[in-house]
Amino acid sequence: MSPTSETAQGGRRLVIVESPAKAKTIKGYLGPGYVVEASVGHIRDLPSGAAEVPEKYTGEVRRLGVDVDHDFQPIYVVNADKKAQVRKLKELLAESDELFLATDEDREGEAIAWHLQEVLKPKVPVHRMVFHEITKDAIQQAVANPRELNKRMVDAQETRRILDRLYGYEVSPVLWKKVMRGLSAGRVQSVATRLVVERERERIAFRSAEYWDLTGTFSTGRAGDPSDPSSLVARLATVEGKRVAQGRDFGADGRLKSENVLHLDEEKARALAASLADTRFAVRSVESKPYRRSPYAPFRTTTLQQEASRKLGFGAKATMQVAQKLYENGFITYMRTDSTILSDTAVGAARAQVTQLYGADYLPEKPRVYAGKVKNAQEAHEAIRPSGDRFRTPAETGLTGDQFRLYELIWKRTVASQMKDATGNSVTVKIAGAAADGRDVEFSASGKTITFHGFMKAYVEGADDPNAELDDRERRLPQVAEGDALAAEEITVDGHATKPPARYTEASLVKELEEREIGRPSTYASIIGTILDRGYVFKKGTALVPSFLSFAVVNLLEKHFGRLVDYDFTAKMEDDLDRIARGEAQAVPWLKRFYFGEGGSGTEGAGGAADAGNGDGDHLGGLKELVTDLGAIDAREISSFPVGDGIVLRVGRYGPYVERGEKDQEGHQRADVPEDLAPDELTVAYAEELLAKPSGDFELGADPVSGNQIVAKDGRYGPYVTEILPENTPKTGKNAVKPRTASLFKSMSIDTVTLDEALKLMSLPRVVGADAEGVEITAQNGRYGPYLKKGTDSRSLTDEEQLFTITLEEALAIYAQPKQRGRAAAKPPLKELGTDPVSEKPVVVKDGRFGPYVTDGETNATLRTDDSVETITPERGYELLAEKRAKGPAKKAAKKAPAKKAPAKKTAAKTAATKTAATKTAAAKKTAAKKTTAAKTTAAKTTATKTAAKKTTAAAKKAAAAEQE
């Protein structure tokens, strides 16, 4: 239905989109009579706590925000931070003749549109306006051709939301009770965490194997040129017809998978090389095959995230942030898509640019069609591509920085997708000879020549393995024929060791989740962000490393909630949700089956996720039953992992530690484990080293004045000394007493500090004296080192010992000198990382006021908790800078204009006016005071009610974080 003729002649139309940036762009494409406003995301959702639930709901409904006993009816509330925006939208709607709901064309966008309609309750015609690119033509077409709201999509999204709420709010409290407070579980985040943990387990169990081989450099004896080299390098392939073992022939246990290969050790390899010193070699065979490589499909969300990680060093989150800006500003199509389809318009634009930029020889006769979609695809969109019916080249966009680089990547991939195949030849040459002892040996070399580069002129895909060869790399071999004699210029002996499986990166984890059909590809960036934020995973370079905490969480989920983190179950659950979206299954019976178990919904969903399990039998009961009986869960057992030699790694409430023996028994040892230690690096030897270090509290003796015990401790921010107060000392309230505490000097050690030194440290700050005006000068030890303080004037001291030795005269001499203004001389960088691929400027690590940070001179990014100066890699540094650029500059709070002072001289008339204004201001203040008193009285009356609600809310609020997939 298009806009009515009456409206078109001068009515007012309200268009609601999600973001202000999108609203600004669309406003420019619509003429007068259109008001474009943003909802700023979701305006309504499930309550984040019991206090937000209407009073008529009680019990479990208040905790979950879902009425599980009445067909899983969700309780929706307008978000507290959106009430003002909703009020504004209602006011704009009251003045409008039509409403266009122009949210994104996917399940999430459809749900936002439905919530807007439910909350605003429009009395004017309502249209669903959809588009997948923000160009003038696309927006005008969308206005002219609206559709109805798709309730089936809304129901599918609502089912997912309810499912995630039940999963998060029921499972997370189990983690609080059995592992640690504040943890969360989620339908996809827990499975993603399990993948990372399983990979680390494989690395821990891995045993490296050593193997050797030979590499020969063979010469044809003739002069070479670039098209026909004079020599080639070949690797030993067989001895007496038996293939020489390579890394792929060994299992994770370090043993050969088959006995049908020859395993060379160093001694055998060197003996064989020696026996080939005088061998005459000849070409045994030459095999040539045609080579053809087709272009890659245009980007969808996951492939864009993977390529941006490989080529640009972006994390998944940073990629989506940059892509969002490109979309909202009209440069690319919608970036959350599972489709590789290109519209006819886009195909035409791409083909036109192929001809224009590369020539007709690179254009295939017919357009290429990429119709494949991933299994759990969203219902909307085409592939991610440049917007419009004519693609702007990167140079034409005027973009800079990360936006330019990502646009260029998308543009190249899209244009390349409509180019001809790359063609050429692949050649395998086998070289034979006889060793001194008569054994037949065969070397093999492979080559590739590209005769027509085709799409590779525009784009070549990256690889997750940094050692992998890219598609456009040629390896030219000499032109030889069977029987040709070759001379061995050099034969080298090479030793190798098998490597454990590589840890996941963001790109490879996204790929793994998609291949296993777990979750929705459009949510992977937020999933990875969640497991990083929760501390389940941290980064070393680009690798995702599981924390010891995640080992405990996954251990509990696998042993007692196996179904919930089973890969097949999670994938089948996604299938079931898609069946609901297609109308092939009903949401309520499926939710009953999931939550209450077998009897919950009859036969609905049979053959789907509810039948999948991990063999533990837990698929017979529903989620509610699983989380009710927690007696079988031994909290200590699920958080304990044997290291070896009687040492056990335990995950405690305050972090991981290693322990030998039982507490309070002779020989018991315990030591904290660094939180940034990768689990596969915790060997028996390192655990022994930790246990041998001095740890725990060192009792130094009693303070002769107070009698309190003085102890030295190793804290989060370094070693310090403190006093132990008597048990009855009040710790809260007006009479609370805080123990004296002081950090150790850099020259001190926790295991050598004495009682006298500790008392001396705790005596700080020290009064040095007073200046001529009686202002006290003190010597203090602060976060940035020792300093003097006089009123608000502070001066740095050169070393810590001066805190106890500086005299009043010396202090006054320091204050007599002018205070150094501006910045001190720049400190040398802590580490140099190389040249940033974006700014092309040198990146270094510096020590700042708030800790170490990376900078290229333009952008600064603080190192995260899991980063360190010693271990940070260039790639990680570039990634931190890319994320900081993607966020944009920090918004500064608006400063209030200072009140203007009245001039000293005034005329009589001005004075009278001022007095009158003052009188009015005073009256206004009195009125305001009365209103405030009344408001306080009202607030006091409602306090009791709110307090009760808040108590009910406490547990629920902590579970709110658990709902992200």
Short mmCIF file of N, CA, C and O in Angstrom, two decimals, residues 361-409:
data_model
loop_
_atom_site.label_atom_id
_atom_site.label_comp_id
_atom_site.label_asym_id
_atom_site.label_seq_id
_atom_site.Cartn_x
_atom_site.Cartn_y
_atom_site.Cartn_z
N ASP A 361 38.31 -8.61 -21.89
CA ASP A 361 38.87 -9.97 -21.80
C ASP A 361 38.63 -10.60 -20.43
O ASP A 361 38.71 -11.82 -20.30
N TYR A 362 38.40 -9.79 -19.44
CA TYR A 362 38.21 -10.30 -18.08
C TYR A 362 36.74 -10.50 -17.71
O TYR A 362 36.43 -10.91 -16.60
N LEU A 363 35.85 -10.21 -18.63
CA LEU A 363 34.41 -10.31 -18.36
C LEU A 363 33.84 -11.60 -18.92
O LEU A 363 33.95 -11.86 -20.13
N PRO A 364 33.25 -12.47 -18.09
CA PRO A 364 32.64 -13.70 -18.61
C PRO A 364 31.43 -13.39 -19.48
O PRO A 364 30.81 -12.33 -19.35
N GLU A 365 31.09 -14.34 -20.35
CA GLU A 365 29.96 -14.12 -21.27
C GLU A 365 28.66 -13.91 -20.52
O GLU A 365 27.87 -13.03 -20.84
N LYS A 366 28.44 -14.72 -19.49
CA LYS A 366 27.19 -14.62 -18.74
C LYS A 366 27.50 -14.17 -17.31
O LYS A 366 28.56 -14.47 -16.76
N PRO A 367 26.59 -13.46 -16.68
CA PRO A 367 26.78 -13.06 -15.28
C PRO A 367 26.93 -14.29 -14.38
O PRO A 367 26.30 -15.33 -14.62
N ARG A 368 27.77 -14.19 -13.38
CA ARG A 368 27.92 -15.27 -12.41
C ARG A 368 26.81 -15.19 -11.38
O ARG A 368 26.46 -14.11 -10.92
N VAL A 369 26.28 -16.33 -11.02
CA VAL A 369 25.18 -16.39 -10.05
C VAL A 369 25.67 -17.14 -8.81
O VAL A 369 26.18 -18.26 -8.91
N TYR A 370 25.55 -16.51 -7.66
CA TYR A 370 25.92 -17.13 -6.38
C TYR A 370 24.65 -17.28 -5.56
O TYR A 370 24.28 -16.41 -4.80
N ALA A 371 23.96 -18.38 -5.77
CA ALA A 371 22.64 -18.55 -5.15
C ALA A 371 22.70 -19.24 -3.80
O ALA A 371 21.71 -19.30 -3.09
N GLY A 372 23.85 -19.81 -3.45
CA GLY A 372 23.92 -20.57 -2.21
C GLY A 372 23.76 -19.69 -0.98
O GLY A 372 24.28 -18.59 -0.91
N LYS A 373 23.00 -20.19 0.00
CA LYS A 373 22.85 -19.49 1.28
C LYS A 373 23.15 -20.48 2.39
O LYS A 373 22.97 -21.68 2.24
N VAL A 374 23.61 -19.99 3.49
CA VAL A 374 23.87 -20.87 4.63
C VAL A 374 22.56 -21.42 5.14
O VAL A 374 21.49 -20.84 4.92
N LYS A 375 22.64 -22.52 5.87
CA LYS A 375 21.42 -23.23 6.28
C LYS A 375 20.51 -22.38 7.16
O LYS A 375 19.31 -22.31 6.96
N ASN A 376 21.11 -21.74 8.17
CA ASN A 376 20.30 -20.95 9.11
C ASN A 376 20.25 -19.49 8.68
O ASN A 376 20.57 -18.59 9.41
N ALA A 377 19.85 -19.27 7.44
CA ALA A 377 19.92 -17.92 6.88
C ALA A 377 18.81 -17.02 7.40
O ALA A 377 17.72 -17.47 7.70
N GLN A 378 19.13 -15.73 7.47
CA GLN A 378 18.10 -14.74 7.75
C GLN A 378 17.25 -14.60 6.50
O GLN A 378 17.66 -14.93 5.39
N GLU A 379 16.07 -14.05 6.65
CA GLU A 379 15.13 -14.02 5.55
C GLU A 379 15.36 -12.88 4.56
O GLU A 379 14.72 -12.81 3.54
N ALA A 380 16.24 -11.95 4.89
CA ALA A 380 16.34 -10.74 4.08
C ALA A 380 17.69 -10.64 3.40
O ALA A 380 18.57 -11.46 3.60
N HIS A 381 17.80 -9.64 2.56
CA HIS A 381 19.08 -9.14 2.06
C HIS A 381 19.67 -9.87 0.88
O HIS A 381 19.31 -10.98 0.54
N GLU A 382 20.62 -9.18 0.29
CA GLU A 382 21.53 -9.80 -0.66
C GLU A 382 22.92 -9.75 -0.04
O GLU A 382 23.07 -9.44 1.14
N ALA A 383 23.94 -10.05 -0.83
CA ALA A 383 25.30 -10.05 -0.30
C ALA A 383 25.71 -8.62 0.09
O ALA A 383 25.08 -7.64 -0.29
N ILE A 384 26.79 -8.54 0.86
CA ILE A 384 27.34 -7.22 1.22
C ILE A 384 28.12 -6.70 0.01
O ILE A 384 29.04 -7.36 -0.48
N ARG A 385 27.74 -5.55 -0.48
CA ARG A 385 28.36 -4.99 -1.69
C ARG A 385 28.31 -3.47 -1.62
O ARG A 385 27.60 -2.90 -0.78
N PRO A 386 29.03 -2.79 -2.53
CA PRO A 386 28.86 -1.33 -2.60
C PRO A 386 27.42 -1.00 -2.98
O PRO A 386 26.78 -1.74 -3.74
N SER A 387 26.90 0.07 -2.45
CA SER A 387 25.49 0.42 -2.72
C SER A 387 25.35 1.13 -4.05
O SER A 387 26.33 1.61 -4.64
N GLY A 388 24.10 1.20 -4.51
CA GLY A 388 23.79 1.94 -5.73
C GLY A 388 23.83 1.11 -6.99
O GLY A 388 24.24 -0.06 -6.99
N ASP A 389 23.38 1.71 -8.10
CA ASP A 389 23.39 1.01 -9.39
C ASP A 389 24.68 1.27 -10.16
O ASP A 389 24.88 0.79 -11.26
N ARG A 390 25.56 2.09 -9.59
CA ARG A 390 26.91 2.27 -10.10
C ARG A 390 27.84 2.30 -8.90
O ARG A 390 27.67 3.11 -8.00
N PHE A 391 28.80 1.38 -8.88
CA PHE A 391 29.68 1.29 -7.72
C PHE A 391 30.72 2.41 -7.75
O PHE A 391 31.40 2.63 -8.76
N ARG A 392 30.84 3.09 -6.62
CA ARG A 392 31.91 4.07 -6.50
C ARG A 392 33.23 3.34 -6.24
O ARG A 392 33.28 2.44 -5.39
N THR A 393 34.28 3.72 -6.95
CA THR A 393 35.59 3.14 -6.65
C THR A 393 36.02 3.69 -5.29
O THR A 393 35.54 4.75 -4.86
N PRO A 394 36.92 2.99 -4.60
CA PRO A 394 37.36 3.50 -3.29
C PRO A 394 37.84 4.95 -3.35
O PRO A 394 37.57 5.74 -2.43
N ALA A 395 38.52 5.32 -4.42
CA ALA A 395 39.05 6.68 -4.53
C ALA A 395 37.93 7.71 -4.65
O ALA A 395 38.10 8.88 -4.27
N GLU A 396 36.79 7.29 -5.18
CA GLU A 396 35.67 8.22 -5.39
C GLU A 396 34.85 8.46 -4.13
O GLU A 396 34.02 9.36 -4.09
N THR A 397 35.04 7.64 -3.10
CA THR A 397 34.18 7.73 -1.92
C THR A 397 34.53 8.88 -0.99
O THR A 397 33.67 9.36 -0.24
N GLY A 398 35.80 9.28 -0.98
CA GLY A 398 36.22 10.30 -0.02
C GLY A 398 36.42 9.75 1.38
O GLY A 398 36.63 10.49 2.33
N LEU A 399 36.35 8.42 1.51
CA LEU A 399 36.53 7.78 2.82
C LEU A 399 38.00 7.78 3.21
O LEU A 399 38.90 7.87 2.35
N THR A 400 38.26 7.63 4.49
CA THR A 400 39.62 7.55 5.00
C THR A 400 39.71 6.45 6.06
O THR A 400 38.69 5.96 6.55
N GLY A 401 40.94 6.09 6.41
CA GLY A 401 41.18 5.17 7.53
C GLY A 401 40.51 3.82 7.37
O GLY A 401 40.45 3.25 6.28
N ASP A 402 39.98 3.33 8.47
CA ASP A 402 39.39 1.99 8.49
C ASP A 402 38.19 1.86 7.57
O ASP A 402 37.96 0.80 6.97
N GLN A 403 37.38 2.92 7.46
CA GLN A 403 36.22 2.86 6.58
C GLN A 403 36.66 2.69 5.12
O GLN A 403 36.06 1.92 4.37
N PHE A 404 37.71 3.40 4.74
CA PHE A 404 38.22 3.27 3.37
C PHE A 404 38.70 1.85 3.13
O PHE A 404 38.40 1.22 2.10
N ARG A 405 39.46 1.29 4.07
CA ARG A 405 40.05 -0.03 3.89
C ARG A 405 38.98 -1.12 3.81
O ARG A 405 39.09 -2.04 2.99
N LEU A 406 37.95 -1.02 4.64
CA LEU A 406 36.90 -2.03 4.60
C LEU A 406 36.06 -1.89 3.33
O LEU A 406 35.69 -2.89 2.71
N TYR A 407 35.78 -0.65 2.94
CA TYR A 407 35.02 -0.45 1.70
C TYR A 407 35.81 -1.01 0.51
O TYR A 407 35.24 -1.67 -0.36
N GLU A 408 37.11 -0.74 0.50
CA GLU A 408 37.94 -1.23 -0.61
C GLU A 408 37.91 -2.75 -0.67
O GLU A 408 37.84 -3.34 -1.76
N LEU A 409 37.94 -3.42 0.48
CA LEU A 409 37.87 -4.88 0.54
C LEU A 409 36.56 -5.38 -0.05
O LEU A 409 36.54 -6.31 -0.87
#
